[in-house]
CSV table of C-alpha atoms in Angstrom, one decimal:
chain,number,residue,atom,x,y,z
W,1,ASP,CA,-31.7,-29.3,-44.6
W,2,SER,CA,-29.9,-26.3,-44.8
W,3,GLY,CA,-26.5,-27.7,-44.2
W,4,VAL,CA,-26.5,-26.0,-41.1
W,5,THR,CA,-26.2,-27.8,-38.2
W,6,GLN,CA,-27.1,-26.9,-34.5
W,7,THR,CA,-26.7,-28.3,-31.0
W,8,PRO,CA,-28.4,-28.4,-29.0
W,9,LYS,CA,-31.9,-28.9,-30.4
W,10,HIS,CA,-33.3,-27.7,-26.8
W,11,LEU,CA,-32.1,-26.5,-23.3
W,12,ILE,CA,-33.7,-26.0,-20.5
W,13,THR,CA,-32.0,-24.2,-17.4
W,14,ALA,CA,-31.9,-22.3,-14.5
W,15,THR,CA,-31.3,-18.6,-14.1
W,16,GLY,CA,-28.2,-17.4,-13.2
W,17,GLN,CA,-26.3,-20.9,-15.0
W,18,ARG,CA,-24.0,-20.3,-18.1
W,19,VAL,CA,-25.2,-22.4,-21.2
W,20,THR,CA,-23.4,-22.5,-25.0
W,21,LEU,CA,-25.1,-23.7,-27.8
W,22,ARG,CA,-22.9,-24.9,-30.8
W,23,CYS,CA,-23.5,-24.3,-34.7
W,24,SER,CA,-21.4,-26.0,-38.2
W,25,PRO,CA,-21.7,-23.8,-40.9
W,26,ARG,CA,-22.8,-25.5,-44.5
W,27,SER,CA,-19.4,-27.1,-45.7
W,28,GLY,CA,-17.4,-24.3,-47.5
W,29,ASP,CA,-19.2,-21.2,-46.0
W,30,LEU,CA,-16.8,-19.3,-44.0
W,31,SER,CA,-19.3,-17.3,-42.2
W,32,VAL,CA,-21.3,-17.8,-39.3
W,33,TYR,CA,-24.4,-15.3,-38.1
W,34,TRP,CA,-26.0,-15.6,-34.7
W,35,TYR,CA,-29.3,-14.4,-34.1
W,36,GLN,CA,-32.3,-14.3,-31.3
W,37,GLN,CA,-35.8,-15.0,-31.5
W,38,SER,CA,-38.4,-13.8,-29.2
W,39,LEU,CA,-41.6,-13.3,-28.5
W,40,ASP,CA,-40.6,-9.2,-27.6
W,41,GLN,CA,-37.5,-8.6,-29.5
W,42,GLY,CA,-38.4,-10.2,-32.7
W,43,LEU,CA,-35.4,-11.8,-35.1
W,44,GLN,CA,-32.3,-9.8,-34.0
W,45,PHE,CA,-29.1,-10.2,-35.2
W,46,LEU,CA,-26.1,-10.5,-32.3
W,47,ILE,CA,-22.3,-11.3,-34.4
W,48,HIS,CA,-21.0,-12.9,-37.1
W,49,TYR,CA,-17.7,-14.4,-37.7
W,50,TYR,CA,-15.6,-14.6,-40.4
W,51,ASN,CA,-12.7,-17.3,-41.0
W,52,GLY,CA,-12.6,-17.4,-37.0
W,53,GLU,CA,-12.7,-13.3,-36.8
W,54,GLU,CA,-15.2,-11.6,-35.5
W,55,ARG,CA,-16.5,-9.3,-37.7
W,56,ALA,CA,-20.0,-7.3,-36.6
W,57,LYS,CA,-22.4,-7.1,-33.5
W,58,GLY,CA,-25.4,-6.5,-33.4
W,59,ASN,CA,-28.0,-6.6,-30.2
W,60,ILE,CA,-25.7,-8.5,-28.0
W,61,LEU,CA,-25.5,-8.3,-24.4
W,62,GLU,CA,-22.4,-8.6,-22.5
W,63,ARG,CA,-23.3,-11.5,-20.5
W,64,PHE,CA,-23.2,-13.3,-23.7
W,65,SER,CA,-20.3,-13.9,-26.5
W,66,ALA,CA,-19.5,-16.0,-28.9
W,67,GLN,CA,-16.4,-17.4,-30.9
W,68,GLN,CA,-15.4,-19.4,-34.0
W,69,PHE,CA,-12.9,-22.1,-34.1
W,70,PRO,CA,-10.5,-23.2,-36.8
W,71,ASP,CA,-12.7,-26.2,-37.6
W,72,LEU,CA,-15.6,-23.3,-38.4
W,73,HIS,CA,-17.4,-24.3,-35.8
W,74,SER,CA,-19.1,-21.9,-33.7
W,75,GLU,CA,-19.9,-21.3,-29.8
W,76,LEU,CA,-22.2,-18.8,-28.4
W,77,ASN,CA,-21.9,-18.7,-25.0
W,78,LEU,CA,-25.2,-17.4,-22.4
W,79,SER,CA,-23.9,-16.5,-19.0
W,80,SER,CA,-25.8,-15.3,-16.2
W,81,LEU,CA,-28.9,-16.2,-17.7
W,82,GLU,CA,-32.2,-14.2,-16.6
W,83,LEU,CA,-35.5,-14.7,-17.9
W,84,GLY,CA,-35.6,-13.0,-20.4
W,85,ASP,CA,-32.9,-15.1,-22.0
W,86,SER,CA,-35.4,-17.5,-23.5
W,87,ALA,CA,-35.6,-17.6,-27.2
W,88,LEU,CA,-35.0,-19.6,-30.1
W,89,TYR,CA,-31.3,-18.8,-31.2
W,90,PHE,CA,-30.3,-19.2,-34.7
W,91,CYS,CA,-27.1,-19.5,-36.3
W,92,ALA,CA,-26.7,-19.4,-40.4
W,93,SER,CA,-23.8,-19.5,-42.8
W,94,ARG,CA,-24.0,-17.3,-45.6
W,95,GLY,CA,-23.2,-18.6,-49.4
W,96,ALA,CA,-21.3,-16.8,-52.0
W,97,GLY,CA,-24.2,-15.7,-53.8
W,98,GLY,CA,-25.3,-13.7,-50.2
W,99,LEU,CA,-27.9,-16.6,-49.4
W,100,GLN,CA,-28.1,-16.9,-45.4
W,101,PHE,CA,-28.8,-20.3,-44.6
W,102,PHE,CA,-29.9,-21.0,-41.1
W,103,GLY,CA,-30.2,-23.6,-38.8
W,104,PRO,CA,-32.8,-25.5,-37.2
W,105,GLY,CA,-32.3,-23.6,-34.0
W,106,THR,CA,-31.7,-24.3,-30.3
W,107,ARG,CA,-34.8,-23.4,-27.6
W,108,LEU,CA,-33.8,-22.0,-24.6
W,109,THR,CA,-36.0,-22.3,-21.9
W,110,VAL,CA,-34.4,-20.2,-18.7
W,111,LEU,CA,-36.8,-21.0,-15.1
O,1,SER,CA,-33.1,-2.4,-34.3
O,2,GLN,CA,-35.3,-3.8,-36.7
O,3,GLN,CA,-35.0,-2.3,-40.4
O,4,GLY,CA,-38.2,-3.6,-41.9
O,5,GLU,CA,-41.6,-3.4,-41.4
O,6,GLU,CA,-44.4,-5.9,-43.0
O,7,ASP,CA,-47.1,-5.2,-43.3
O,8,PRO,CA,-50.2,-7.0,-42.9
O,9,GLN,CA,-49.2,-8.6,-39.3
O,10,ALA,CA,-51.6,-11.1,-40.0
O,11,LEU,CA,-53.6,-12.1,-43.3
O,12,SER,CA,-55.9,-14.5,-43.9
O,13,ILE,CA,-56.9,-15.9,-47.2
O,14,GLN,CA,-58.6,-19.3,-49.0
O,15,GLU,CA,-56.9,-21.5,-51.1
O,16,GLY,CA,-56.5,-20.3,-54.4
O,17,GLU,CA,-56.5,-16.8,-53.7
O,18,ASN,CA,-53.4,-14.6,-53.7
O,19,ALA,CA,-51.8,-13.6,-50.5
O,20,THR,CA,-49.4,-9.9,-50.8
O,21,MET,CA,-46.9,-8.8,-48.3
O,22,ASN,CA,-45.2,-5.0,-48.0
O,23,CYS,CA,-41.8,-4.6,-46.2
O,24,SER,CA,-40.8,-1.7,-46.1
O,25,TYR,CA,-37.1,-0.2,-44.5
O,26,LYS,CA,-35.1,2.4,-43.5
O,27,THR,CA,-31.4,2.8,-44.9
O,28,SER,CA,-29.5,1.1,-48.3
O,29,ILE,CA,-29.6,-2.0,-48.6
O,30,ASN,CA,-27.3,-4.4,-50.7
O,31,ASN,CA,-29.7,-7.2,-50.8
O,32,LEU,CA,-33.6,-7.6,-49.5
O,33,GLN,CA,-34.6,-11.3,-48.5
O,34,TRP,CA,-37.9,-13.7,-47.7
O,35,TYR,CA,-37.7,-16.2,-45.3
O,36,ARG,CA,-40.2,-18.5,-44.2
O,37,GLN,CA,-41.2,-19.9,-41.2
O,38,ASN,CA,-43.2,-22.2,-40.0
O,39,SER,CA,-44.4,-22.7,-35.9
O,40,GLY,CA,-41.4,-22.5,-33.9
O,41,ARG,CA,-39.3,-23.7,-36.7
O,42,GLY,CA,-36.6,-22.6,-38.6
O,43,LEU,CA,-36.2,-20.2,-41.3
O,44,VAL,CA,-36.6,-20.9,-45.2
O,45,HIS,CA,-34.8,-19.0,-47.4
O,46,LEU,CA,-37.4,-18.3,-49.9
O,47,ILE,CA,-35.9,-15.6,-52.4
O,48,LEU,CA,-33.3,-12.9,-52.8
O,49,ILE,CA,-33.5,-10.0,-54.3
O,50,ARG,CA,-31.0,-7.3,-55.0
O,51,SER,CA,-30.7,-3.9,-54.9
O,52,ASN,CA,-30.5,-3.1,-58.7
O,53,GLU,CA,-33.0,-5.6,-59.3
O,54,ARG,CA,-36.9,-4.7,-59.6
O,55,GLU,CA,-38.7,-8.2,-60.0
O,56,LYS,CA,-37.9,-11.7,-59.4
O,57,HIS,CA,-39.4,-15.1,-59.7
O,58,SER,CA,-39.5,-18.2,-58.9
O,59,GLY,CA,-42.2,-20.4,-59.3
O,60,ARG,CA,-45.2,-19.3,-57.3
O,61,LEU,CA,-43.5,-16.8,-55.5
O,62,ARG,CA,-42.9,-12.9,-56.8
O,63,VAL,CA,-40.9,-10.2,-55.1
O,64,THR,CA,-40.6,-6.6,-56.2
O,65,LEU,CA,-38.3,-3.9,-54.8
O,66,ASP,CA,-38.3,-0.2,-55.2
O,67,THR,CA,-35.0,1.8,-53.6
O,68,SER,CA,-36.5,5.3,-54.0
O,69,LYS,CA,-39.6,4.3,-51.8
O,70,LYS,CA,-37.8,1.3,-49.8
O,71,SER,CA,-40.1,-0.8,-49.7
O,72,SER,CA,-41.0,-4.1,-51.1
O,73,SER,CA,-43.9,-6.5,-51.5
O,74,LEU,CA,-44.2,-10.7,-51.7
O,75,LEU,CA,-47.0,-12.4,-54.1
O,76,ILE,CA,-47.8,-16.2,-53.8
O,77,THR,CA,-50.2,-16.5,-56.0
O,78,ALA,CA,-52.6,-19.5,-55.7
O,79,SER,CA,-51.8,-19.9,-52.2
O,80,ARG,CA,-52.0,-23.4,-50.2
O,81,ALA,CA,-52.6,-24.6,-46.7
O,82,ALA,CA,-48.7,-25.6,-46.4
O,83,ASP,CA,-48.1,-21.7,-47.1
O,84,THR,CA,-49.2,-21.1,-43.7
O,85,ALA,CA,-46.7,-20.0,-41.9
O,86,SER,CA,-45.3,-16.6,-41.0
O,87,TYR,CA,-43.1,-14.4,-43.8
O,88,PHE,CA,-40.1,-12.3,-42.8
O,89,CYS,CA,-38.6,-9.7,-45.0
O,90,ALA,CA,-34.7,-8.7,-44.2
O,91,THR,CA,-32.1,-6.7,-45.4
O,92,ASP,CA,-27.9,-6.5,-45.5
O,93,ALA,CA,-25.7,-4.1,-45.9
O,94,ALA,CA,-21.5,-4.5,-46.6
O,95,ASN,CA,-20.9,-1.6,-43.4
O,96,SER,CA,-22.9,-4.3,-41.1
O,97,GLY,CA,-21.1,-7.5,-42.9
O,98,TYR,CA,-24.4,-8.5,-44.8
O,99,ALA,CA,-25.4,-9.1,-41.0
O,100,LEU,CA,-30.1,-9.6,-41.7
O,101,ASN,CA,-32.0,-6.8,-40.5
O,102,PHE,CA,-35.5,-8.8,-39.7
O,103,GLY,CA,-38.7,-7.2,-40.0
O,104,LYS,CA,-41.0,-8.5,-37.7
O,105,GLY,CA,-43.4,-10.5,-40.3
O,106,THR,CA,-46.7,-11.5,-41.6
O,107,SER,CA,-48.6,-14.4,-40.3
O,108,LEU,CA,-50.4,-16.1,-42.9
O,109,LEU,CA,-53.6,-18.4,-42.6
O,110,VAL,CA,-54.5,-19.9,-45.1
O,111,THR,CA,-57.4,-22.1,-45.0
O,112,PRO,CA,-59.4,-24.8,-47.2
């Protein structure tokens, strides 16, 4: 158990819909990173928040957005979903030594 | 875009043999990390090596880093069936907020 929690574990939805994925970092970690893993693209960095502020953006689509709340949990919002958005979505928090600890992931299926 | 490229893409060995996976990357790094993923599940951190380190050991794992060649290798000694998984290298850099840049992974199969 990494200490990073993600909900839900699985999500099945239809094209055009909007979903919200939730992540809580390890106790004491201020950072949250979101990653997407798909068969086509592999593991890709989406976005990074530190103590409520956006710090870096990766290959995140405009239809996707995220935020980090004062209690440090983060939400990744995916809208106007397409079939190609089906993937595993991970969040991770970074500890003092530079290690990133990953949550169990949310498997999104868009039908 | 992906930074690292693992080699080989797939590796099949027998229990007790050693498994070596290689990773190459393109830009300057802060750290290089190796992760393991069992089929469709979460990523488990294995080992981190800093850019000023050349070798690191953890149990049956040995990681080397050659920054002049922009490459790293992961050696798993005396492999077990339970080592069957995908292995990814990932680099980070300060100028990207230490976001991890993953390779495509090596799929390791260890047969009894």
